[in-house]
GROMACS .gro file of C-alpha atoms in nm:
model
  441
    1MET     CA    1   5.222   1.402   5.583
    2GLY     CA    2   5.247   1.071   5.433
    3SER     CA    3   5.200   0.998   5.072
    4ILE     CA    4   4.907   0.736   5.121
    5VAL     CA    5   4.720   0.994   5.356
    6ILE     CA    6   4.779   1.248   5.051
    7GLY     CA    7   4.627   1.015   4.815
    8LEU     CA    8   4.323   0.935   5.038
    9LEU     CA    9   4.290   1.311   5.108
   10THR     CA   10   4.284   1.424   4.741
   11PHE     CA   11   4.036   1.145   4.662
   12ILE     CA   12   3.778   1.280   4.961
   13LEU     CA   13   3.855   1.649   4.816
   14LEU     CA   14   3.783   1.514   4.452
   15VAL     CA   15   3.433   1.376   4.563
   16ILE     CA   16   3.371   1.698   4.742
   17LEU     CA   17   3.435   1.913   4.476
   18ILE     CA   18   3.225   1.710   4.240
   19PHE     CA   19   2.945   1.728   4.491
   20LEU     CA   20   2.956   2.102   4.511
   21GLY     CA   21   2.948   2.120   4.112
   22MET     CA   22   3.293   2.158   3.986
   23HIS     CA   23   3.324   1.991   3.650
   24VAL     CA   24   3.479   1.624   3.686
   25ALA     CA   25   3.766   1.715   3.449
   26VAL     CA   26   3.841   2.022   3.612
   27ALA     CA   27   3.836   1.817   3.988
   28LEU     CA   28   4.039   1.553   3.876
   29GLY     CA   29   4.296   1.758   3.694
   30LEU     CA   30   4.317   1.960   4.019
   31MET     CA   31   4.344   1.681   4.254
   32SER     CA   32   4.602   1.499   4.060
   33PHE     CA   33   4.845   1.811   4.029
   34LEU     CA   34   4.799   1.869   4.436
   35GLY     CA   35   4.860   1.524   4.503
   36VAL     CA   36   5.169   1.499   4.286
   37TRP     CA   37   5.302   1.802   4.397
   38LEU     CA   38   5.249   1.745   4.779
   39THR     CA   39   5.411   1.382   4.757
   40ILE     CA   40   5.700   1.514   4.542
   41GLY     CA   41   5.739   1.854   4.701
   42ASP     CA   42   5.868   1.992   4.361
   43PHE     CA   43   5.605   2.233   4.151
   44LYS     CA   44   5.818   2.218   3.854
   45THR     CA   45   5.852   1.833   3.840
   46SER     CA   46   5.514   1.803   3.932
   47MET     CA   47   5.407   2.029   3.625
   48THR     CA   48   5.660   1.814   3.397
   49ILE     CA   49   5.505   1.472   3.533
   50LEU     CA   50   5.145   1.579   3.445
   51SER     CA   51   5.202   1.766   3.135
   52ASN     CA   52   5.359   1.467   2.993
   53THR     CA   53   5.078   1.245   3.111
   54ALA     CA   54   4.854   1.473   2.955
   55TYR     CA   55   5.042   1.490   2.592
   56SER     CA   56   5.056   1.087   2.610
   57ALA     CA   57   4.694   1.060   2.684
   58VAL     CA   58   4.560   1.132   2.356
   59ASN     CA   59   4.860   1.110   2.147
   60ASP     CA   60   4.715   0.820   1.974
   61TYR     CA   61   4.510   0.767   1.649
   62THR     CA   62   4.273   0.563   1.819
   63PHE     CA   63   4.136   0.864   1.982
   64ALA     CA   64   4.004   0.993   1.647
   65VAL     CA   65   3.707   0.755   1.704
   66ILE     CA   66   3.546   0.977   1.970
   67PRO     CA   67   3.456   1.264   1.734
   68LEU     CA   68   3.392   1.029   1.442
   69PHE     CA   69   3.104   0.825   1.649
   70VAL     CA   70   2.986   1.157   1.806
   71LEU     CA   71   2.926   1.288   1.444
   72MET     CA   72   2.785   0.993   1.301
   73GLY     CA   73   2.541   1.028   1.605
   74VAL     CA   74   2.434   1.371   1.564
   75PHE     CA   75   2.402   1.319   1.159
   76THR     CA   76   2.155   1.015   1.221
   77THR     CA   77   1.964   1.193   1.503
   78MET     CA   78   1.903   1.486   1.240
   79SER     CA   79   1.782   1.248   0.965
   80GLY     CA   80   1.472   1.116   1.174
   81THR     CA   81   1.600   0.761   1.169
   82SER     CA   82   1.487   0.707   1.524
   83THR     CA   83   1.123   0.767   1.433
   84GLU     CA   84   1.142   0.549   1.092
   85ILE     CA   85   1.336   0.266   1.296
   86TYR     CA   86   1.041   0.285   1.596
   87ASN     CA   87   0.775   0.258   1.321
   88ALA     CA   88   0.906  -0.031   1.173
   89PHE     CA   89   0.936  -0.213   1.490
   90HIS     CA   90   0.567  -0.123   1.585
   91ALA     CA   91   0.457  -0.250   1.250
   92LEU     CA   92   0.620  -0.589   1.359
   93LEU     CA   93   0.498  -0.644   1.696
   94ARG     CA   94   0.193  -0.444   1.705
   95LYS     CA   95  -0.020  -0.786   1.765
   96ILE     CA   96   0.208  -0.934   2.047
   97ARG     CA   97   0.058  -0.820   2.368
   98GLY     CA   98   0.307  -0.560   2.497
   99GLY     CA   99   0.448  -0.518   2.144
  100LEU     CA  100   0.453  -0.128   2.131
  101ALA     CA  101   0.696  -0.141   2.439
  102MET     CA  102   0.888  -0.420   2.277
  103ALA     CA  103   0.907  -0.220   1.942
  104THR     CA  104   1.065   0.063   2.196
  105VAL     CA  105   1.340  -0.170   2.288
  106GLY     CA  106   1.391  -0.297   1.930
  107ALA     CA  107   1.424   0.025   1.792
  108SER     CA  108   1.647   0.166   2.089
  109ALA     CA  109   1.879  -0.138   2.045
  110VAL     CA  110   1.889  -0.030   1.661
  111PHE     CA  111   1.928   0.296   1.741
  112ALA     CA  112   2.209   0.253   1.980
  113THR     CA  113   2.421   0.094   1.707
  114ILE     CA  114   2.441   0.434   1.553
  115THR     CA  115   2.428   0.669   1.837
  116GLY     CA  116   2.614   0.489   2.115
  117VAL     CA  117   2.481   0.752   2.387
  118SER     CA  118   2.216   0.664   2.625
  119VAL     CA  119   2.077   1.009   2.706
  120ALA     CA  120   2.017   1.093   2.356
  121SER     CA  121   1.867   0.788   2.306
  122ALA     CA  122   1.641   0.860   2.620
  123SER     CA  123   1.547   1.183   2.481
  124VAL     CA  124   1.453   1.094   2.131
  125PHE     CA  125   1.237   0.807   2.245
  126SER     CA  126   1.070   1.009   2.480
  127LYS     CA  127   0.916   1.211   2.195
  128VAL     CA  128   0.885   0.930   1.980
  129ALA     CA  129   0.733   0.640   2.180
  130ILE     CA  130   0.523   0.766   2.472
  131ASP     CA  131   0.249   0.928   2.296
  132PRO     CA  132   0.189   0.623   2.085
  133MET     CA  133   0.176   0.388   2.400
  134THR     CA  134  -0.039   0.656   2.564
  135ARG     CA  135  -0.284   0.648   2.292
  136LEU     CA  136  -0.334   0.270   2.317
  137HIS     CA  137  -0.401   0.312   2.697
  138TYR     CA  138  -0.052   0.177   2.818
  139ASP     CA  139  -0.016   0.229   3.186
  140LYS     CA  140   0.200   0.539   3.207
  141LYS     CA  141   0.483   0.415   3.426
  142MET     CA  142   0.502   0.084   3.194
  143ALA     CA  143   0.531   0.351   2.897
  144LEU     CA  144   0.815   0.582   3.095
  145GLY     CA  145   1.016   0.262   3.216
  146SER     CA  146   1.037   0.084   2.855
  147VAL     CA  147   1.182   0.411   2.737
  148ALA     CA  148   1.433   0.432   3.009
  149GLY     CA  149   1.537   0.088   3.033
  150SER     CA  150   1.574   0.048   2.679
  151SER     CA  151   1.773   0.362   2.635
  152VAL     CA  152   2.059   0.223   2.827
  153LEU     CA  153   2.146  -0.027   2.544
  154GLY     CA  154   2.310   0.268   2.381
  155MET     CA  155   2.605   0.226   2.631
  156LEU     CA  156   2.631  -0.151   2.565
  157ILE     CA  157   2.551  -0.213   2.201
  158PRO     CA  158   2.862  -0.084   1.964
  159PRO     CA  159   2.954   0.185   1.915
  160SER     CA  160   2.964   0.316   2.273
  161LEU     CA  161   3.101   0.587   2.414
  162MET     CA  162   3.139   0.438   2.751
  163PHE     CA  163   3.354   0.149   2.610
  164ILE     CA  164   3.559   0.393   2.429
  165VAL     CA  165   3.627   0.572   2.769
  166TYR     CA  166   3.697   0.232   2.952
  167GLY     CA  167   3.902   0.119   2.664
  168MET     CA  168   4.144   0.425   2.690
  169ILE     CA  169   4.141   0.417   3.086
  170ALA     CA  170   4.230   0.012   3.084
  171GLN     CA  171   4.445   0.066   2.751
  172GLU     CA  172   4.241  -0.250   2.571
  173SER     CA  173   4.110  -0.264   2.256
  174VAL     CA  174   3.823  -0.061   2.188
  175GLY     CA  175   3.728  -0.286   1.901
  176LYS     CA  176   3.729  -0.606   2.108
  177LEU     CA  177   3.527  -0.437   2.362
  178PHE     CA  178   3.282  -0.336   2.090
  179ILE     CA  179   3.262  -0.691   1.995
  180ALA     CA  180   3.230  -0.798   2.368
  181GLY     CA  181   2.939  -0.582   2.410
  182MET     CA  182   2.746  -0.707   2.093
  183ILE     CA  183   2.604  -1.011   2.247
  184PRO     CA  184   2.541  -0.864   2.618
  185GLY     CA  185   2.330  -0.621   2.477
  186ILE     CA  186   2.106  -0.827   2.252
  187VAL     CA  187   2.067  -1.071   2.555
  188LEU     CA  188   1.970  -0.750   2.757
  189ALA     CA  189   1.711  -0.632   2.485
  190VAL     CA  190   1.594  -0.985   2.453
  191THR     CA  191   1.549  -0.978   2.868
  192TYR     CA  192   1.347  -0.673   2.851
  193CYS     CA  193   1.120  -0.796   2.577
  194VAL     CA  194   1.069  -1.127   2.782
  195GLY     CA  195   1.029  -0.910   3.107
  196ILE     CA  196   0.760  -0.701   2.915
  197TYR     CA  197   0.574  -1.003   2.781
  198VAL     CA  198   0.559  -1.140   3.128
  199MET     CA  199   0.417  -0.834   3.278
  200ALA     CA  200   0.201  -0.784   3.024
  201THR     CA  201   0.052  -1.137   3.034
  202LEU     CA  202  -0.010  -1.118   3.405
  203LYS     CA  203  -0.157  -0.759   3.435
  204PRO     CA  204  -0.280  -0.691   3.085
  205GLU     CA  205  -0.407  -0.355   3.167
  206LEU     CA  206  -0.028  -0.261   3.186
  207VAL     CA  207  -0.030  -0.267   2.814
  208GLY     CA  208  -0.375  -0.122   2.748
  209GLY     CA  209  -0.576  -0.462   2.727
  210LYS     CA  210  -0.691  -0.586   2.395
  211LYS     CA  211  -0.659  -0.209   2.270
  212ALA     CA  212  -0.286  -0.270   2.219
  213THR     CA  213  -0.317  -0.525   1.980
  214GLU     CA  214  -0.508  -0.304   1.736
  215GLY     CA  215  -0.408  -0.232   1.370
  216GLN     CA  216  -0.296  -0.388   1.092
  217GLN     CA  217  -0.014  -0.638   1.100
  218GLY     CA  218   0.201  -0.841   0.791
  219TRP     CA  219   0.309  -0.777   0.482
  220SER     CA  220   0.044  -0.524   0.357
  221LYS     CA  221   0.161  -0.243   0.138
  222GLU     CA  222   0.166   0.004   0.429
  223ASN     CA  223   0.371  -0.225   0.631
  224ILE     CA  224   0.637  -0.280   0.334
  225LYS     CA  225   0.640   0.112   0.323
  226ILE     CA  226   0.719   0.125   0.662
  227PHE     CA  227   0.976  -0.151   0.701
  228LEU     CA  228   1.174  -0.015   0.382
  229LYS     CA  229   1.194   0.339   0.508
  230PRO     CA  230   1.497   0.284   0.785
  231LEU     CA  231   1.665   0.060   0.535
  232GLY     CA  232   1.927   0.322   0.458
  233ALA     CA  233   2.027   0.304   0.844
  234GLY     CA  234   2.037  -0.049   0.863
  235VAL     CA  235   2.265  -0.059   0.569
  236LEU     CA  236   2.486   0.216   0.757
  237VAL     CA  237   2.488  -0.040   1.052
  238VAL     CA  238   2.552  -0.378   0.869
  239VAL     CA  239   2.845  -0.208   0.656
  240MET     CA  240   2.990  -0.038   0.963
  241LEU     CA  241   2.988  -0.312   1.207
  242GLY     CA  242   3.002  -0.574   0.959
  243GLY     CA  243   3.321  -0.436   0.840
  244LEU     CA  244   3.467  -0.401   1.201
  245TYR     CA  245   3.392  -0.739   1.301
  246GLY     CA  246   3.522  -0.897   0.977
  247GLY     CA  247   3.868  -0.740   1.044
  248TRP     CA  248   3.830  -0.486   0.729
  249PHE     CA  249   3.782  -0.153   0.934
  250THR     CA  250   3.974  -0.074   1.256
  251PRO     CA  251   3.744   0.129   1.503
  252THR     CA  252   3.851   0.450   1.391
  253GLU     CA  253   3.819   0.359   1.040
  254ALA     CA  254   3.464   0.223   1.106
  255GLY     CA  255   3.391   0.546   1.288
  256ALA     CA  256   3.494   0.757   0.971
  257VAL     CA  257   3.264   0.502   0.735
  258GLY     CA  258   2.975   0.552   0.980
  259ALA     CA  259   3.018   0.911   1.015
  260PHE     CA  260   3.018   0.952   0.621
  261GLY     CA  261   2.756   0.721   0.581
  262ALA     CA  262   2.535   0.909   0.825
  263PHE     CA  263   2.615   1.213   0.608
  264LEU     CA  264   2.475   1.068   0.326
  265LEU     CA  265   2.176   0.996   0.499
  266VAL     CA  266   2.092   1.327   0.601
  267LEU     CA  267   2.160   1.420   0.216
  268SER     CA  268   1.909   1.151   0.117
  269LYS     CA  269   1.639   1.286   0.311
  270ARG     CA  270   1.719   1.680   0.260
  271LYS     CA  271   1.748   1.777   0.569
  272LEU     CA  272   2.096   1.933   0.578
  273THR     CA  273   2.154   2.317   0.542
  274ILE     CA  274   2.481   2.519   0.568
  275LYS     CA  275   2.345   2.676   0.900
  276LYS     CA  276   2.258   2.303   1.041
  277LEU     CA  277   2.592   2.172   0.921
  278LYS     CA  278   2.795   2.442   1.090
  279GLU     CA  279   2.568   2.338   1.432
  280ILE     CA  280   2.626   1.985   1.394
  281LEU     CA  281   2.996   2.052   1.365
  282ILE     CA  282   3.024   2.264   1.671
  283GLU     CA  283   2.823   2.042   1.892
  284THR     CA  284   3.044   1.757   1.774
  285GLY     CA  285   3.323   1.989   1.868
  286TYR     CA  286   3.213   2.050   2.223
  287THR     CA  287   3.110   1.682   2.301
  288SER     CA  288   3.462   1.546   2.156
  289ALA     CA  289   3.652   1.798   2.374
  290SER     CA  290   3.471   1.758   2.671
  291VAL     CA  291   3.520   1.370   2.651
  292LEU     CA  292   3.927   1.403   2.551
  293LEU     CA  293   3.939   1.672   2.849
  294LEU     CA  294   3.815   1.385   3.094
  295LEU     CA  295   4.041   1.135   2.955
  296ILE     CA  296   4.341   1.337   3.018
  297THR     CA  297   4.284   1.424   3.355
  298ALA     CA  298   4.191   1.056   3.430
  299MET     CA  299   4.507   0.944   3.308
  300MET     CA  300   4.646   1.225   3.541
  301TYR     CA  301   4.467   1.102   3.828
  302SER     CA  302   4.604   0.761   3.756
  303ARG     CA  303   4.958   0.862   3.764
  304MET     CA  304   4.858   1.041   4.098
  305LEU     CA  305   4.738   0.714   4.277
  306GLY     CA  306   5.070   0.519   4.129
  307VAL     CA  307   5.294   0.809   4.282
  308THR     CA  308   5.131   0.878   4.618
  309GLY     CA  309   5.112   0.481   4.670
  310VAL     CA  310   4.748   0.435   4.725
  311LEU     CA  311   4.703   0.165   4.454
  312ALA     CA  312   5.014  -0.023   4.613
  313GLU     CA  313   4.861  -0.008   4.975
  314LEU     CA  314   4.503  -0.100   4.829
  315ASN     CA  315   4.633  -0.416   4.659
  316THR     CA  316   4.803  -0.500   5.020
  317PHE     CA  317   4.453  -0.476   5.192
  318ILE     CA  318   4.282  -0.658   4.925
  319GLU     CA  319   4.542  -0.947   4.961
  320LYS     CA  320   4.471  -0.970   5.310
  321LEU     CA  321   4.064  -1.014   5.242
  322SER     CA  322   4.151  -1.312   5.095
  323VAL     CA  323   3.827  -1.335   4.870
  324SER     CA  324   3.764  -1.522   4.586
  325PRO     CA  325   3.809  -1.320   4.226
  326VAL     CA  326   3.444  -1.335   4.133
  327ILE     CA  327   3.339  -1.186   4.519
  328LEU     CA  328   3.611  -0.929   4.442
  329ILE     CA  329   3.428  -0.860   4.129
  330ILE     CA  330   3.090  -0.868   4.262
  331ILE     CA  331   3.218  -0.633   4.547
  332PHE     CA  332   3.345  -0.360   4.262
  333LEU     CA  333   3.032  -0.371   4.077
  334LEU     CA  334   2.821  -0.304   4.386
  335ILE     CA  335   3.060   0.003   4.456
  336ILE     CA  336   2.988   0.096   4.087
  337ILE     CA  337   2.621   0.056   4.146
  338LEU     CA  338   2.622   0.255   4.455
  339LEU     CA  339   2.819   0.552   4.301
  340GLY     CA  340   2.575   0.541   4.028
  341THR     CA  341   2.296   0.690   4.278
  342ILE     CA  342   2.509   1.010   4.291
  343LEU     CA  343   2.726   1.064   3.988
  344ASP     CA  344   2.708   0.962   3.635
  345SER     CA  345   2.839   0.682   3.439
  346VAL     CA  346   3.167   0.833   3.285
  347SER     CA  347   3.270   1.012   3.600
  348ILE     CA  348   3.236   0.663   3.767
  349LEU     CA  349   3.469   0.513   3.517
  350LEU     CA  350   3.712   0.796   3.535
  351ILE     CA  351   3.731   0.796   3.938
  352THR     CA  352   3.716   0.403   3.992
  353MET     CA  353   3.882   0.232   3.728
  354PRO     CA  354   4.247   0.356   3.777
  355MET     CA  355   4.220   0.190   4.157
  356MET     CA  356   3.999  -0.100   4.033
  357LEU     CA  357   4.211  -0.221   3.709
  358PRO     CA  358   4.515  -0.307   3.869
  359PHE     CA  359   4.347  -0.564   4.086
  360VAL     CA  360   4.149  -0.700   3.814
  361HIS     CA  361   4.486  -0.771   3.630
  362SER     CA  362   4.642  -0.920   3.928
  363ILE     CA  363   4.374  -1.178   4.009
  364GLY     CA  364   4.370  -1.277   3.656
  365PHE     CA  365   4.026  -1.179   3.557
  366ASP     CA  366   3.948  -1.083   3.199
  367PRO     CA  367   3.954  -0.675   3.162
  368ILE     CA  368   3.754  -0.737   2.851
  369LEU     CA  369   3.468  -0.924   3.064
  370PHE     CA  370   3.508  -0.679   3.368
  371GLY     CA  371   3.434  -0.376   3.105
  372VAL     CA  372   3.125  -0.530   2.974
  373LEU     CA  373   3.002  -0.546   3.361
  374VAL     CA  374   3.117  -0.225   3.458
  375VAL     CA  375   2.940  -0.072   3.176
  376ILE     CA  376   2.597  -0.236   3.284
  377ALA     CA  377   2.660  -0.156   3.643
  378ALA     CA  378   2.724   0.176   3.591
  379GLU     CA  379   2.428   0.233   3.323
  380ILE     CA  380   2.206   0.099   3.623
  381GLY     CA  381   2.303   0.393   3.777
  382LEU     CA  382   2.160   0.601   3.528
  383LEU     CA  383   1.834   0.483   3.617
  384THR     CA  384   1.858   0.511   4.019
  385PRO     CA  385   1.778   0.783   4.224
  386PRO     CA  386   1.865   1.040   4.332
  387PHE     CA  387   2.097   1.103   4.017
  388GLY     CA  388   1.963   0.912   3.748
  389LEU     CA  389   2.071   1.094   3.442
  390VAL     CA  390   1.845   0.921   3.216
  391VAL     CA  391   1.553   0.977   3.414
  392TYR     CA  392   1.626   1.379   3.421
  393SER     CA  393   1.676   1.360   3.027
  394MET     CA  394   1.360   1.213   2.988
  395LYS     CA  395   1.183   1.442   3.227
  396SER     CA  396   1.349   1.717   3.023
  397ALA     CA  397   1.223   1.602   2.705
  398LEU     CA  398   0.859   1.504   2.842
  399GLY     CA  399   0.826   1.819   3.027
  400ASP     CA  400   0.485   1.833   3.270
  401LYS     CA  401   0.371   1.477   3.068
  402ALA     CA  402   0.561   1.308   3.340
  403SER     CA  403   0.698   1.319   3.695
  404ILE     CA  404   1.057   1.243   3.799
  405GLU     CA  405   0.887   0.966   4.037
  406GLU     CA  406   0.672   0.803   3.796
  407ILE     CA  407   0.981   0.729   3.583
  408PHE     CA  408   1.198   0.620   3.854
  409ILE     CA  409   0.904   0.386   3.942
  410GLY     CA  410   0.858   0.275   3.572
  411ALA     CA  411   1.237   0.215   3.538
  412PHE     CA  412   1.243  -0.044   3.844
  413PRO     CA  413   1.189  -0.375   3.704
  414PHE     CA  414   1.415  -0.272   3.400
  415ILE     CA  415   1.659  -0.233   3.663
  416LEU     CA  416   1.599  -0.560   3.823
  417MET     CA  417   1.687  -0.723   3.463
  418MET     CA  418   1.998  -0.560   3.407
  419ILE     CA  419   2.090  -0.708   3.770
  420PHE     CA  420   1.953  -1.043   3.634
  421VAL     CA  421   2.177  -1.010   3.307
  422ILE     CA  422   2.503  -0.907   3.520
  423GLY     CA  423   2.446  -1.240   3.712
  424LEU     CA  424   2.398  -1.433   3.397
  425ILE     CA  425   2.728  -1.298   3.239
  426LEU     CA  426   2.916  -1.395   3.556
  427LEU     CA  427   2.775  -1.736   3.548
  428PHE     CA  428   2.839  -1.773   3.178
  429PRO     CA  429   3.129  -1.530   3.100
  430GLN     CA  430   3.132  -1.685   2.739
  431ILE     CA  431   2.832  -1.432   2.676
  432ALA     CA  432   3.090  -1.165   2.647
  433THR     CA  433   3.425  -1.331   2.564
  434TRP     CA  434   3.306  -1.555   2.294
  435LEU     CA  435   3.311  -1.343   1.993
  436PRO     CA  436   3.623  -1.132   2.097
  437SER     CA  437   3.807  -1.487   2.150
  438PHE     CA  438   3.836  -1.566   1.765
  439MET     CA  439   3.796  -1.223   1.616
  440GLU     CA  440   4.091  -0.969   1.564
  441VAL     CA  441   4.027  -0.598   1.588
   0.00000   0.00000   0.00000
């Protein structure tokens, strides 16, 4: 059996095992070992190659950023900051048609700078935002769609777990990726708000008609109190991201500052007990260990593809296609979007990036720009059937209040807006590359 055949066979088996329910990390590790063993033909040498890969994969100070950002997100969620941020945006935007849906987008964007996980954002805002929109007679699908669509901002606006995973696989600066995601994240949030306003203008019943604009507005005493409540979270975001962008902190140090700041936030709200602290640390450990194991096995998988010669063969094939770099990137993005219908976004990165990144480098395409595009494309998969991890997270949080079909339908306009933003970044790459071009992280 030729090495190319072995490489392709292990890839097919990998996808089958994942479909059958095997954990992605276990499937990646198993197929990596099988591919190297069958190619080299020596069990001991294969074990040595992969064990060295496993050791070098996470033997880096930078990887400490993962548990630190996870810890920060868990602390912040416990503090109840999400509700405070949402209420502040609601008070600010309640007189604008569709303002409550826009408040959901704005609150999700701010919450994303603290948690960095889309599924967590979807679960939190399903409980925070759906009921207020229902009381103001918002169309149910509109309310569900605004929560689902805005939740993906958690993977684009830093700190982002997806950027950390991509940075580790691509061997690119996580700090630069964080910076690169900032403007595209804001652009996507603004696009959502504009889209909501257009839909609300064309069809006012989607946002409850006139009833959606009731309530106090402006600098009343009540609203000032609402605006001031999430001040602590705002200071945390400014200090953490300001230090990161200003070059005062490395990403790992920013994670430490953020985790400590979130810890102080919970203490200030008197919501921390010894029992809850233990639960938080255990949850952080579970999540971090899961992500790090995925990264280790992804590095093994990448090594296997190199040993079997699959990457070299794919390189030859793509060169024969004679397509322009932009067309090749679009093909890659379409593959990622299609995979998003059946796999979660982290699994997509772990499976595809080892094969795609060598070609991205060979055609001279900016890997930081590609990372931003890949994250948006993978996030589309969180909203598309049949997998749609965000949709199922919302269903779990809402129970019988909404069906899977209603959430998917509500999310569809936001998927179109995400595709629009991908096109915008391809036309104007400076959206993603401008900030990293003059910032050293």
